[in-house]
Short mmCIF file of C-alpha atoms in Angstrom, two decimals:
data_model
loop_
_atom_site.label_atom_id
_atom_site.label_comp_id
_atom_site.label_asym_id
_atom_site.label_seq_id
_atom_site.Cartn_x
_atom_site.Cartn_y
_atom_site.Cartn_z
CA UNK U 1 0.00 0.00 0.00
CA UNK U 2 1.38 3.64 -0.88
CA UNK U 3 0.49 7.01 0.24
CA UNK U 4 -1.29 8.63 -3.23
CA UNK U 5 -1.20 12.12 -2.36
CA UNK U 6 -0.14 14.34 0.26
CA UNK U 7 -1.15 18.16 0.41
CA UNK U 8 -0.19 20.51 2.89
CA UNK U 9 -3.86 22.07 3.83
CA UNK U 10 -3.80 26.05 3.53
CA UNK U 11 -7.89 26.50 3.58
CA UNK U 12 -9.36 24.05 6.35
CA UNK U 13 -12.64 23.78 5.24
CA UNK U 14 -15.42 22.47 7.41
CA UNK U 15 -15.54 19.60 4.91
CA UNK U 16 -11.78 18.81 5.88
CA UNK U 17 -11.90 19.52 9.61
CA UNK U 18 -14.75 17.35 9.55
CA UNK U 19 -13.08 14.37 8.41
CA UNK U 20 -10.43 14.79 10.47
CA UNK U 21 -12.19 14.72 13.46
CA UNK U 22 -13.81 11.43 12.31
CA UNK U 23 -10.72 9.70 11.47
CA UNK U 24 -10.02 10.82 15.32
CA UNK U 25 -12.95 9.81 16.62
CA UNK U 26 -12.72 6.20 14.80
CA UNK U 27 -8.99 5.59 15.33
CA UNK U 28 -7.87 7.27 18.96
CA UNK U 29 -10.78 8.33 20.63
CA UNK U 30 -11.11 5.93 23.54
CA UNK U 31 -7.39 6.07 24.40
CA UNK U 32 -7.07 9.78 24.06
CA UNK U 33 -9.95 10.34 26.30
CA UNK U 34 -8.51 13.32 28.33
CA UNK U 35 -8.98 14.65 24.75
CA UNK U 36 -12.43 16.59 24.14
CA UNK U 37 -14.13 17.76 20.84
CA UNK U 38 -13.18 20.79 21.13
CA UNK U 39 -9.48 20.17 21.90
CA UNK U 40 -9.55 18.50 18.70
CA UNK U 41 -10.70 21.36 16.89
CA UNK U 42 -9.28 24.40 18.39
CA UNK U 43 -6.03 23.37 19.72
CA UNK U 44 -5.54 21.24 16.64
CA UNK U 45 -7.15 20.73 13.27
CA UNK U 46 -8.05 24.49 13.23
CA UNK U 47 -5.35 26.49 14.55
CA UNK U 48 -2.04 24.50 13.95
CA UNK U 49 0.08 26.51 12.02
CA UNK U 50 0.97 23.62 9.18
CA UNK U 51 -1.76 20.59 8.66
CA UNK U 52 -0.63 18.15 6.22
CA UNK U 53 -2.88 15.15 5.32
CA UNK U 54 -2.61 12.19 3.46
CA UNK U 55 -4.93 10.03 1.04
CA UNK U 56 -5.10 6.60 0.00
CA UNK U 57 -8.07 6.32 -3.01
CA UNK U 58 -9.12 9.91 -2.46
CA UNK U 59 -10.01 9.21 1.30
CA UNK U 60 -8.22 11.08 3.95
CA UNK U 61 -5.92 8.46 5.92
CA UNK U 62 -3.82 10.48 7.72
CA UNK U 63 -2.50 13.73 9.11
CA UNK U 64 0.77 15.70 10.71
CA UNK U 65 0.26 18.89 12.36
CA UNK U 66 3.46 21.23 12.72
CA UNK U 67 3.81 24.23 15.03
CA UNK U 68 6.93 26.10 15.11
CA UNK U 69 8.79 23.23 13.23
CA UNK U 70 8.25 20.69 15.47
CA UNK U 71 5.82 17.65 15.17
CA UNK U 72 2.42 18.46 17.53
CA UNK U 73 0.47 16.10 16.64
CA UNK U 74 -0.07 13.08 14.15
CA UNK U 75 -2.62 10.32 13.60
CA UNK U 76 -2.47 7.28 10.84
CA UNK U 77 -5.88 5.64 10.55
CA UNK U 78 -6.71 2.87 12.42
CA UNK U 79 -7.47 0.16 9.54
CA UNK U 80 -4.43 1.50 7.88
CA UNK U 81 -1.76 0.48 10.03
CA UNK U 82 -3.33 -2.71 10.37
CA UNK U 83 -3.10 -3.77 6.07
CA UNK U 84 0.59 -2.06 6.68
CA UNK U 85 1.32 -4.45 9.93
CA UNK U 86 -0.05 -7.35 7.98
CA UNK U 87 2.25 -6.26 5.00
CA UNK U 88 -1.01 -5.55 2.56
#
């Protein structure tokens, strides 16, 4: 499996944030419970000064958020990492 496209996300449209914050929801939720909603959204997806996602078959699979230079926060989607762990 490869990475099709990667963009580096200057307008974060609703559309974007929105899938973003499922991917989350689906993939970390319950161990990043100390996490809210709105954590997600301002303190992330929103605000962080570079958001860079990537897409497998034109679905979002992925993102890296970078503040300052410096990694702040990541997230690889669940069912991903398991077809890469099972060398799919």
């Amino acid at each position: 499996m490869n990475i099709e496209d990667i963009r580096i996300n200057e307008k974060r449209t609703d559309v974007l944030i929105s899938k973003l914050v499922s991917l989350w929801e689906l993939s970390v939720k319950v161990s990043h419970s100390f996490l809210t909603h709105q954590d997600i959204l301002q303190k992330g997806l929103k605000n962080i000064e570079t958001l860079i996602t990537a897409y497998y078959k034109n679905e979002i699979i992925g993102f890296i958020g970078i503040e300052c230079k410096k990694q702040k926060c990541y997230l690889l989607a669940r069912a991903i990492l398991v077809k890469v762990l099972a060398g799919d």
